[in-house]
């Protein structure tokens, strides 16, 4: 069976399951998306790995695993989402130590959180993508793709946040210095959802400043 490489498109709050998030994976050489519903802790861990500028004051579980693996020269080579049973995805972590390869079974959310920390590629089999992949019709007027059974995915997936809440709406009246202070406070309080939104507002302002200067 042929493997298909995936990238992370974003994380969005699940509209159908309280306390759950939808991780959206994107087919690298195609248009299909693979939505996977994950828990809040795993969503937070993946979001932190995506947000390179946000460093938690204490290591999360996946950060601890990374430190442990680095200490003992264990490298994650790749992650493969290899099975789908009753809506549950099963994954394997391909590890290597002293040129000996091992395959470890893992929850998909944990496997992806670790893949991000090791810069390891994520794959799935073509038959799984054929079965569970969807086309998101972001702009119906421009193409004929149709949404297929994507209740757990927002129409515009975000890195992390509350649906329909724009960072600029919340933090528009703060100065940039105040935003940096709020960002540091949010990280210290381990409120990474808030930190990501503040970071987005800071990035937006800095991009605008470069354009006007």
Coordinates of N, CA and C in Angstrom, one line a residue:
X1 N 0.8 -1.2 0.0 CA 0.0 0.0 0.0 C 0.9 1.2 0.0
X2 N 0.5 2.2 -0.8 CA 1.3 3.4 -0.9 C 1.0 4.4 0.2
X3 N 2.1 5.1 0.6 CA 2.0 6.1 1.7 C 1.7 7.5 1.1
X4 N 1.0 8.3 1.8 CA 0.7 9.6 1.4 C 1.2 10.6 2.5
X5 N 2.0 11.5 2.2 CA 2.5 12.5 3.1 C 1.5 13.5 3.5
X6 N 1.4 13.9 4.8 CA 0.5 14.8 5.3 C 1.2 16.0 6.1
X7 N 0.6 17.1 6.0 CA 1.0 18.2 6.9 C -0.1 18.7 7.7
X8 N 0.2 19.5 8.8 CA -0.9 20.0 9.7 C -1.4 21.3 9.1
X9 N -2.7 21.3 8.9 CA -3.3 22.6 8.4 C -3.7 23.5 9.5
X10 N -4.2 22.9 10.6 CA -4.6 23.7 11.8 C -5.4 22.9 12.8
X11 N -5.8 23.5 13.8 CA -6.6 23.0 14.9 C -7.8 23.9 15.1
X12 N -9.0 23.3 15.2 CA -10.2 24.1 15.5 C -11.0 23.4 16.5
X13 N -11.8 24.2 17.2 CA -12.7 23.7 18.3 C -13.8 22.8 17.6
X14 N -14.1 21.7 18.2 CA -15.1 20.8 17.6 C -16.5 21.4 18.0
X15 N -17.3 21.5 17.0 CA -18.6 22.1 17.2 C -19.6 21.0 17.7
X16 N -19.2 19.8 17.6 CA -20.2 18.7 18.0 C -19.8 18.0 19.3
X17 N -18.6 18.1 19.7 CA -18.1 17.4 20.9 C -17.5 18.4 21.9
X18 N -18.1 18.6 23.1 CA -17.6 19.5 24.1 C -16.2 19.1 24.6
X19 N -15.3 20.0 24.7 CA -14.0 19.7 25.2 C -13.1 19.1 24.2
X20 N -13.5 18.9 22.9 CA -12.7 18.2 21.9 C -12.3 19.2 20.8
X21 N -11.3 18.9 20.1 CA -10.8 19.7 19.1 C -10.6 18.9 17.8
X22 N -10.6 19.5 16.7 CA -10.5 18.9 15.4 C -9.1 19.2 14.8
X23 N -8.2 18.2 14.7 CA -6.9 18.4 14.1 C -7.1 18.1 12.6
X24 N -6.7 19.1 11.7 CA -6.9 18.9 10.3 C -5.6 18.7 9.6
X25 N -5.4 17.6 9.0 CA -4.2 17.2 8.3 C -4.5 17.4 6.8
X26 N -3.4 17.9 6.1 CA -3.6 18.2 4.7 C -2.7 17.3 3.8
X27 N -3.3 16.7 2.8 CA -2.6 15.9 1.8 C -1.5 16.8 1.1
X28 N -0.3 16.4 1.1 CA 0.8 17.2 0.5 C 0.6 17.4 -1.0
X29 N 0.4 16.3 -1.7 CA 0.3 16.4 -3.1 C -1.1 16.2 -3.6
X30 N -2.1 16.8 -2.9 CA -3.5 16.7 -3.3 C -4.3 17.7 -2.5
X31 N -5.6 17.6 -2.6 CA -6.5 18.6 -2.0 C -7.3 18.0 -0.9
X32 N -7.1 16.8 -0.5 CA -7.9 16.2 0.5 C -7.4 16.5 1.9
X33 N -8.3 16.6 2.9 CA -8.0 16.9 4.3 C -8.4 15.7 5.1
X34 N -7.7 15.4 6.2 CA -8.0 14.3 7.0 C -8.3 14.9 8.4
X35 N -9.6 15.0 8.8 CA -9.9 15.6 10.2 C -9.9 14.5 11.2
X36 N -9.2 14.8 12.4 CA -9.1 13.8 13.5 C -9.5 14.6 14.8
X37 N -10.5 14.1 15.4 CA -11.0 14.7 16.7 C -10.0 14.2 17.8
X38 N -9.5 15.2 18.6 CA -8.5 14.9 19.6 C -9.0 15.7 20.9
X39 N -8.4 15.3 22.0 CA -8.7 15.9 23.3 C -8.0 17.3 23.5
X40 N -8.4 18.0 24.5 CA -7.9 19.3 24.7 C -6.4 19.3 25.1
X41 N -6.0 18.4 25.9 CA -4.6 18.4 26.3 C -3.7 18.1 25.0
X42 N -4.1 17.2 24.2 CA -3.3 16.9 23.0 C -3.3 18.1 22.0
X43 N -4.5 18.7 21.9 CA -4.6 19.9 21.1 C -3.6 21.0 21.5
X44 N -3.6 21.2 22.9 CA -2.7 22.2 23.4 C -1.2 21.9 23.1
X45 N -0.9 20.6 23.3 CA 0.5 20.2 23.1 C 0.9 20.4 21.6
X46 N 0.0 20.0 20.7 CA 0.3 20.2 19.3 C 0.4 21.7 18.9
X47 N -0.5 22.5 19.5 CA -0.5 23.9 19.2 C 0.8 24.6 19.7
X48 N 1.3 24.1 20.8 CA 2.5 24.7 21.4 C 3.7 24.3 20.5
X49 N 3.7 23.1 20.0 CA 4.8 22.7 19.0 C 4.7 23.5 17.7
X50 N 3.5 23.9 17.3 CA 3.4 24.7 16.1 C 3.8 26.1 16.3
X51 N 3.6 26.6 17.5 CA 3.9 28.0 17.9 C 5.3 28.0 18.4
X52 N 6.3 28.2 17.5 CA 7.7 28.1 17.9 C 8.1 29.2 18.9
X53 N 7.4 30.3 19.0 CA 7.8 31.4 19.8 C 7.2 31.2 21.2
X54 N 6.3 30.3 21.5 CA 5.7 30.1 22.8 C 6.4 28.9 23.5
X55 N 7.1 29.2 24.6 CA 7.8 28.2 25.3 C 7.2 28.0 26.7
X56 N 6.6 26.9 27.0 CA 6.0 26.7 28.4 C 7.1 26.8 29.5
X57 N 6.7 27.3 30.6 CA 7.7 27.4 31.7 C 8.1 26.1 32.3
X58 N 7.2 25.1 32.1 CA 7.6 23.7 32.5 C 7.3 22.8 31.4
X59 N 8.1 21.7 31.2 CA 7.9 20.9 30.0 C 6.6 20.1 30.1
X60 N 5.9 20.0 29.0 CA 4.7 19.2 28.9 C 5.2 17.7 28.7
X61 N 4.2 16.8 28.8 CA 4.6 15.4 28.7 C 5.4 15.1 27.4
X62 N 4.9 15.6 26.3 CA 5.6 15.4 25.0 C 7.0 16.0 25.0
X63 N 7.1 17.2 25.6 CA 8.5 17.8 25.7 C 9.4 16.9 26.6
X64 N 8.8 16.4 27.6 CA 9.6 15.5 28.5 C 10.1 14.2 27.7
X65 N 9.2 13.7 26.9 CA 9.6 12.5 26.1 C 10.7 12.9 25.1
X66 N 10.6 14.1 24.5 CA 11.7 14.6 23.6 C 13.0 14.7 24.3
X67 N 13.0 15.2 25.5 CA 14.2 15.4 26.3 C 14.8 14.0 26.7
X68 N 13.9 13.1 27.0 CA 14.3 11.7 27.4 C 14.9 11.0 26.2
X69 N 14.3 11.2 25.0 CA 14.8 10.5 23.8 C 16.1 11.1 23.4
X70 N 16.2 12.4 23.5 CA 17.5 13.1 23.1 C 18.7 12.6 24.0
X71 N 18.4 12.4 25.3 CA 19.4 12.0 26.2 C 19.9 10.6 25.9
X72 N 19.0 9.7 25.4 CA 19.4 8.3 25.1 C 19.5 8.1 23.5
X73 N 19.7 9.2 22.8 CA 19.9 9.1 21.3 C 18.9 8.3 20.6
X74 N 17.6 8.5 21.0 CA 16.5 7.9 20.3 C 15.9 9.0 19.3
X75 N 15.7 8.6 18.1 CA 15.2 9.5 17.1 C 13.9 9.0 16.5
X76 N 12.9 9.9 16.4 CA 11.7 9.5 15.7 C 11.9 9.8 14.2
X77 N 11.8 8.8 13.4 CA 12.1 8.9 11.9 C 10.8 9.4 11.2
X78 N 9.7 8.8 11.6 CA 8.4 9.1 10.9 C 7.2 8.6 11.7
X79 N 6.1 9.1 11.4 CA 4.8 8.7 12.0 C 3.9 8.2 10.9
X80 N 3.3 7.1 11.1 CA 2.3 6.5 10.1 C 1.0 6.3 10.7
X81 N 0.0 6.9 10.2 CA -1.4 6.6 10.6 C -1.8 5.4 9.8
X82 N -1.9 4.2 10.4 CA -1.9 3.0 9.6 C -3.2 2.3 9.7
X83 N -4.2 2.7 10.5 CA -5.4 2.0 10.6 C -6.6 2.9 11.0
X84 N -7.8 2.6 10.5 CA -9.0 3.4 10.9 C -10.1 2.3 11.2
X85 N -10.5 2.3 12.5 CA -11.5 1.3 12.9 C -12.6 2.1 13.7
X86 N -13.8 2.0 13.2 CA -15.0 2.6 13.9 C -14.7 4.1 14.2
X87 N -14.1 4.8 13.3 CA -13.8 6.2 13.5 C -12.6 6.6 14.3
X88 N -11.9 5.5 14.8 CA -10.7 5.8 15.6 C -9.4 5.5 14.7
X89 N -8.5 6.5 14.7 CA -7.3 6.3 14.0 C -6.2 5.7 14.9
X90 N -5.4 4.7 14.3 CA -4.3 4.1 15.0 C -3.0 4.5 14.3
X91 N -2.0 4.8 15.1 CA -0.7 5.2 14.5 C 0.5 4.4 15.0
X92 N 1.5 4.5 14.2 CA 2.8 3.9 14.6 C 3.9 5.0 14.6
X93 N 4.8 4.9 15.6 CA 5.9 5.8 15.6 C 7.1 4.9 15.2
X94 N 7.8 5.4 14.2 CA 9.0 4.7 13.7 C 10.3 5.3 14.4
X95 N 10.9 4.6 15.3 CA 12.0 5.1 16.0 C 13.3 4.5 15.6
X96 N 14.5 5.1 15.9 CA 15.8 4.5 15.6 C 16.7 4.9 16.7
X97 N 17.5 3.9 17.1 CA 18.6 4.0 18.1 C 19.7 3.1 17.8
X98 N 20.9 3.6 17.7 CA 22.1 2.8 17.3 C 21.8 2.0 16.0
X99 N 21.2 2.7 15.0 CA 20.9 2.1 13.7 C 19.9 0.9 13.8
X100 N 19.2 0.8 14.9 CA 18.2 -0.3 15.1 C 16.8 0.4 15.1
X101 N 16.0 0.0 14.2 CA 14.7 0.6 14.0 C 13.6 -0.2 14.8
X102 N 12.8 0.6 15.5 CA 11.7 0.0 16.3 C 10.4 0.7 15.9
X103 N 9.3 -0.1 16.0 CA 7.9 0.5 15.7 C 7.1 0.4 17.0
X104 N 6.6 1.6 17.4 CA 5.9 1.7 18.6 C 4.4 2.2 18.3
X105 N 3.5 1.5 18.9 CA 2.1 1.8 18.7 C 1.8 3.1 19.6
X106 N 0.9 3.9 19.0 CA 0.6 5.2 19.8 C -0.7 5.7 19.3
X107 N -1.3 6.5 20.2 CA -2.5 7.3 19.8 C -2.0 8.3 18.7
X108 N -2.9 8.6 17.8 CA -2.5 9.5 16.7 C -2.2 10.9 17.2
X109 N -2.9 11.4 18.2 CA -2.7 12.7 18.7 C -1.3 12.8 19.3
X110 N -0.9 11.7 20.1 CA 0.4 11.7 20.7 C 1.5 11.6 19.7
X111 N 1.3 10.7 18.7 CA 2.2 10.5 17.6 C 2.5 11.8 16.9
X112 N 1.5 12.6 16.6 CA 1.7 13.8 15.8 C 2.4 14.9 16.7
X113 N 2.0 14.9 18.0 CA 2.7 15.9 18.9 C 4.2 15.6 19.0
X114 N 4.5 14.3 19.0 CA 6.0 14.0 19.0 C 6.6 14.2 17.6
X115 N 5.9 13.9 16.5 CA 6.5 14.2 15.2 C 6.9 15.6 15.0
X116 N 6.0 16.5 15.5 CA 6.4 17.9 15.4 C 7.6 18.3 16.2
X117 N 7.8 17.7 17.3 CA 9.0 18.0 18.2 C 10.3 17.4 17.6
X118 N 10.2 16.3 16.8 CA 11.3 15.7 16.2 C 11.5 16.1 14.7
X119 N 10.6 17.0 14.2 CA 10.6 17.3 12.8 C 10.5 16.1 11.9
X120 N 9.7 15.2 12.3 CA 9.5 13.9 11.6 C 8.3 14.0 10.7
X121 N 8.3 13.4 9.5 CA 7.2 13.5 8.6 C 6.0 12.6 9.1
X122 N 4.8 13.0 8.6 CA 3.6 12.2 9.0 C 3.0 11.7 7.7
X123 N 2.7 10.4 7.8 CA 2.1 9.7 6.6 C 0.9 9.0 7.0
X124 N 0.1 8.6 6.0 CA -1.0 7.7 6.1 C -1.1 6.9 4.8
X125 N -1.8 5.8 4.9 CA -2.0 5.0 3.7 C -3.1 5.5 2.8
X126 N -2.9 5.3 1.5 CA -3.8 5.9 0.5 C -5.3 5.4 0.8
X127 N -5.4 4.1 1.2 CA -6.8 3.6 1.4 C -7.5 4.3 2.6
X128 N -6.7 4.7 3.6 CA -7.3 5.4 4.7 C -7.7 6.8 4.3
X129 N -6.9 7.5 3.5 CA -7.3 8.8 3.0 C -8.4 8.7 2.0
X130 N -8.5 7.6 1.2 CA -9.6 7.4 0.3 C -10.9 7.3 1.1
X131 N -10.8 6.6 2.3 CA -12.0 6.4 3.1 C -12.4 7.6 4.0
X132 N -11.4 8.2 4.6 CA -11.7 9.3 5.6 C -11.4 10.7 5.1
X133 N -10.7 10.8 4.0 CA -10.4 12.2 3.5 C -11.6 12.9 3.0
X134 N -11.5 14.2 3.2 CA -12.6 15.1 2.7 C -12.1 16.2 1.9
X135 N -12.9 16.8 1.1 CA -12.6 18.0 0.4 C -13.4 19.2 1.1
X136 N -12.6 20.2 1.5 CA -13.3 21.3 2.2 C -13.5 22.4 1.1
X137 N -14.8 22.7 0.9 CA -15.2 23.7 -0.1 C -15.1 25.1 0.6
X138 N -13.9 25.7 0.6 CA -13.7 27.0 1.3 C -14.4 28.1 0.5
X139 N -14.4 28.0 -0.8 CA -15.0 29.1 -1.6 C -15.9 28.4 -2.7
X140 N -17.1 28.2 -2.4 CA -18.0 27.5 -3.4 C -18.1 28.1 -4.8
X141 N -17.9 29.4 -4.8 CA -18.0 30.1 -6.1 C -16.8 29.9 -7.0
X142 N -15.7 29.4 -6.5 CA -14.5 29.2 -7.3 C -14.2 27.8 -7.7
X143 N -14.9 26.8 -7.1 CA -14.7 25.4 -7.4 C -15.9 24.6 -7.2
X144 N -15.8 23.4 -7.6 CA -17.0 22.5 -7.4 C -16.8 21.4 -6.4
X145 N -15.8 21.6 -5.5 CA -15.6 20.6 -4.5 C -16.7 20.7 -3.4
X146 N -17.0 19.6 -2.8 CA -18.1 19.6 -1.9 C -17.6 19.1 -0.5
X147 N -18.2 19.7 0.6 CA -17.8 19.2 1.9 C -18.4 17.8 2.1
X148 N -17.7 16.9 2.7 CA -18.2 15.6 2.9 C -18.0 15.2 4.4
X149 N -19.2 15.2 5.1 CA -19.2 14.7 6.5 C -18.1 15.3 7.3
X150 N -18.1 16.7 7.4 CA -17.1 17.3 8.2 C -17.6 18.2 9.3
X151 N -18.5 17.6 10.1 CA -19.1 18.3 11.2 C -18.1 18.7 12.3
X152 N -17.0 18.0 12.4 CA -16.1 18.2 13.4 C -15.0 19.2 13.0
X153 N -15.1 19.8 11.8 CA -14.1 20.7 11.3 C -14.7 22.1 11.0
X154 N -14.1 23.1 11.5 CA -14.6 24.5 11.2 C -14.4 24.8 9.7
X155 N -15.2 25.7 9.2 CA -15.0 26.1 7.8 C -13.6 26.8 7.6
X156 N -13.1 27.5 8.6 CA -11.8 28.1 8.5 C -11.0 27.7 9.7
X157 N -10.3 26.5 9.6 CA -9.6 26.1 10.8 C -8.5 27.1 11.2
X158 N -8.4 27.2 12.5 CA -7.4 28.1 13.1 C -6.3 27.3 13.8
X159 N -5.2 28.0 14.1 CA -4.1 27.3 14.8 C -4.6 26.9 16.2
X160 N -5.3 27.7 16.9 CA -5.9 27.4 18.2 C -6.7 28.6 18.6
X161 N -7.9 28.4 19.0 CA -8.7 29.5 19.4 C -10.2 29.2 19.4
X162 N -11.0 30.2 19.7 CA -12.5 30.0 19.8 C -13.1 30.4 18.5
X163 N -14.0 29.6 18.0 CA -14.6 29.9 16.7 C -15.2 31.3 16.6
X164 N -14.9 31.9 15.4 CA -15.4 33.3 15.1 C -14.9 34.4 16.0
X165 N -13.9 34.1 16.8 CA -13.3 35.2 17.6 C -12.0 35.6 17.0
X166 N -11.9 36.9 16.6 CA -10.7 37.4 15.9 C -9.8 38.0 17.0
X167 N -8.5 37.7 17.0 CA -7.6 38.3 17.9 C -7.6 39.8 17.9
X168 N -7.7 40.4 16.7 CA -7.7 41.9 16.6 C -8.9 42.5 17.2
X169 N -10.1 41.8 17.3 CA -11.3 42.3 17.9 C -11.1 42.4 19.4
X170 N -10.3 41.5 20.0 CA -10.1 41.4 21.4 C -9.0 42.3 21.9
X171 N -7.9 42.4 21.2 CA -6.7 43.1 21.6 C -6.4 44.3 20.8
X172 N -7.3 44.8 20.1 CA -7.0 46.0 19.2 C -6.7 47.2 20.0
X173 N -7.2 47.4 21.2 CA -7.0 48.6 21.9 C -5.8 48.6 22.8
X174 N -5.1 47.5 22.8 CA -3.8 47.4 23.6 C -2.6 47.9 22.8
X175 N -1.7 48.5 23.5 CA -0.4 48.9 22.8 C 0.4 47.6 22.6
X176 N 1.4 47.8 21.7 CA 2.3 46.6 21.4 C 3.0 46.2 22.7
X177 N 3.5 47.1 23.5 CA 4.2 46.8 24.7 C 3.3 46.1 25.7
X178 N 2.0 46.5 25.8 CA 1.1 45.8 26.6 C 0.8 44.4 26.2
X179 N 0.8 44.2 24.8 CA 0.5 42.9 24.3 C 1.7 42.0 24.6
X180 N 2.9 42.5 24.6 CA 4.1 41.6 25.0 C 4.0 41.2 26.4
X181 N 3.6 42.2 27.3 CA 3.4 41.9 28.7 C 2.3 40.8 28.9
X182 N 1.2 41.0 28.2 CA 0.1 40.0 28.3 C 0.5 38.6 27.8
X183 N 1.4 38.6 26.7 CA 1.9 37.4 26.2 C 2.7 36.6 27.2
X184 N 3.6 37.4 27.8 CA 4.5 36.7 28.9 C 3.6 36.2 30.0
X185 N 2.6 37.0 30.4 CA 1.8 36.6 31.5 C 1.0 35.3 31.1
X186 N 0.5 35.3 29.9 CA -0.3 34.1 29.5 C 0.5 32.9 29.4
X187 N 1.8 33.0 29.0 CA 2.7 31.8 29.0 C 3.0 31.4 30.4
X188 N 3.3 32.3 31.3 CA 3.6 31.9 32.7 C 2.4 31.2 33.3
X189 N 1.2 31.6 32.9 CA 0.0 31.0 33.5 C -0.4 29.8 32.7
X190 N 0.4 29.4 31.7 CA 0.1 28.2 30.9 C -1.2 28.3 30.1
X191 N -1.7 29.6 29.8 CA -2.9 29.8 29.0 C -2.5 29.9 27.6
X192 N -2.2 28.8 26.9 CA -1.6 28.9 25.6 C -2.6 29.3 24.5
X193 N -3.9 29.1 24.8 CA -4.9 29.6 23.8 C -4.9 31.1 23.7
X194 N -4.8 31.7 24.9 CA -4.7 33.2 25.0 C -3.4 33.7 24.4
X195 N -2.3 33.0 24.7 CA -1.0 33.4 24.2 C -1.0 33.3 22.7
X196 N -1.6 32.3 22.1 CA -1.6 32.2 20.6 C -2.3 33.4 20.0
X197 N -3.4 33.8 20.6 CA -4.2 34.9 20.0 C -3.4 36.2 20.1
X198 N -2.8 36.4 21.3 CA -2.0 37.6 21.5 C -0.8 37.6 20.5
X199 N -0.2 36.5 20.3 CA 0.9 36.4 19.4 C 0.5 36.7 18.0
X200 N -0.7 36.3 17.6 CA -1.2 36.6 16.2 C -1.4 38.1 16.1
X201 N -1.9 38.7 17.1 CA -2.1 40.2 17.0 C -0.8 40.9 16.9
X202 N 0.2 40.5 17.6 CA 1.5 41.1 17.6 C 2.1 40.9 16.2
X203 N 2.0 39.7 15.7 CA 2.5 39.4 14.3 C 1.9 40.3 13.3
X204 N 0.6 40.4 13.4 CA -0.2 41.3 12.4 C 0.3 42.7 12.5
X205 N 0.5 43.2 13.7 CA 1.0 44.6 13.7 C 2.4 44.8 13.2
X206 N 3.3 43.8 13.5 CA 4.6 43.9 13.0 C 4.7 43.8 11.5
X207 N 3.8 43.0 10.9 CA 3.8 42.9 9.4 C 3.3 44.2 8.8
X208 N 2.3 44.8 9.5 CA 1.8 46.1 9.0 C 2.8 47.2 9.1
X209 N 3.6 47.2 10.2 CA 4.7 48.2 10.4 C 5.7 48.1 9.3
X210 N 6.1 46.8 8.9 CA 7.1 46.6 7.8 C 6.6 47.2 6.5
X211 N 5.3 47.0 6.3 CA 4.7 47.5 5.0 C 4.7 49.0 4.9
X212 N 4.5 49.7 6.1 CA 4.3 51.1 6.1 C 5.7 51.8 6.2
X213 N 6.7 51.1 6.6 CA 8.1 51.7 6.8 C 8.9 51.5 5.5

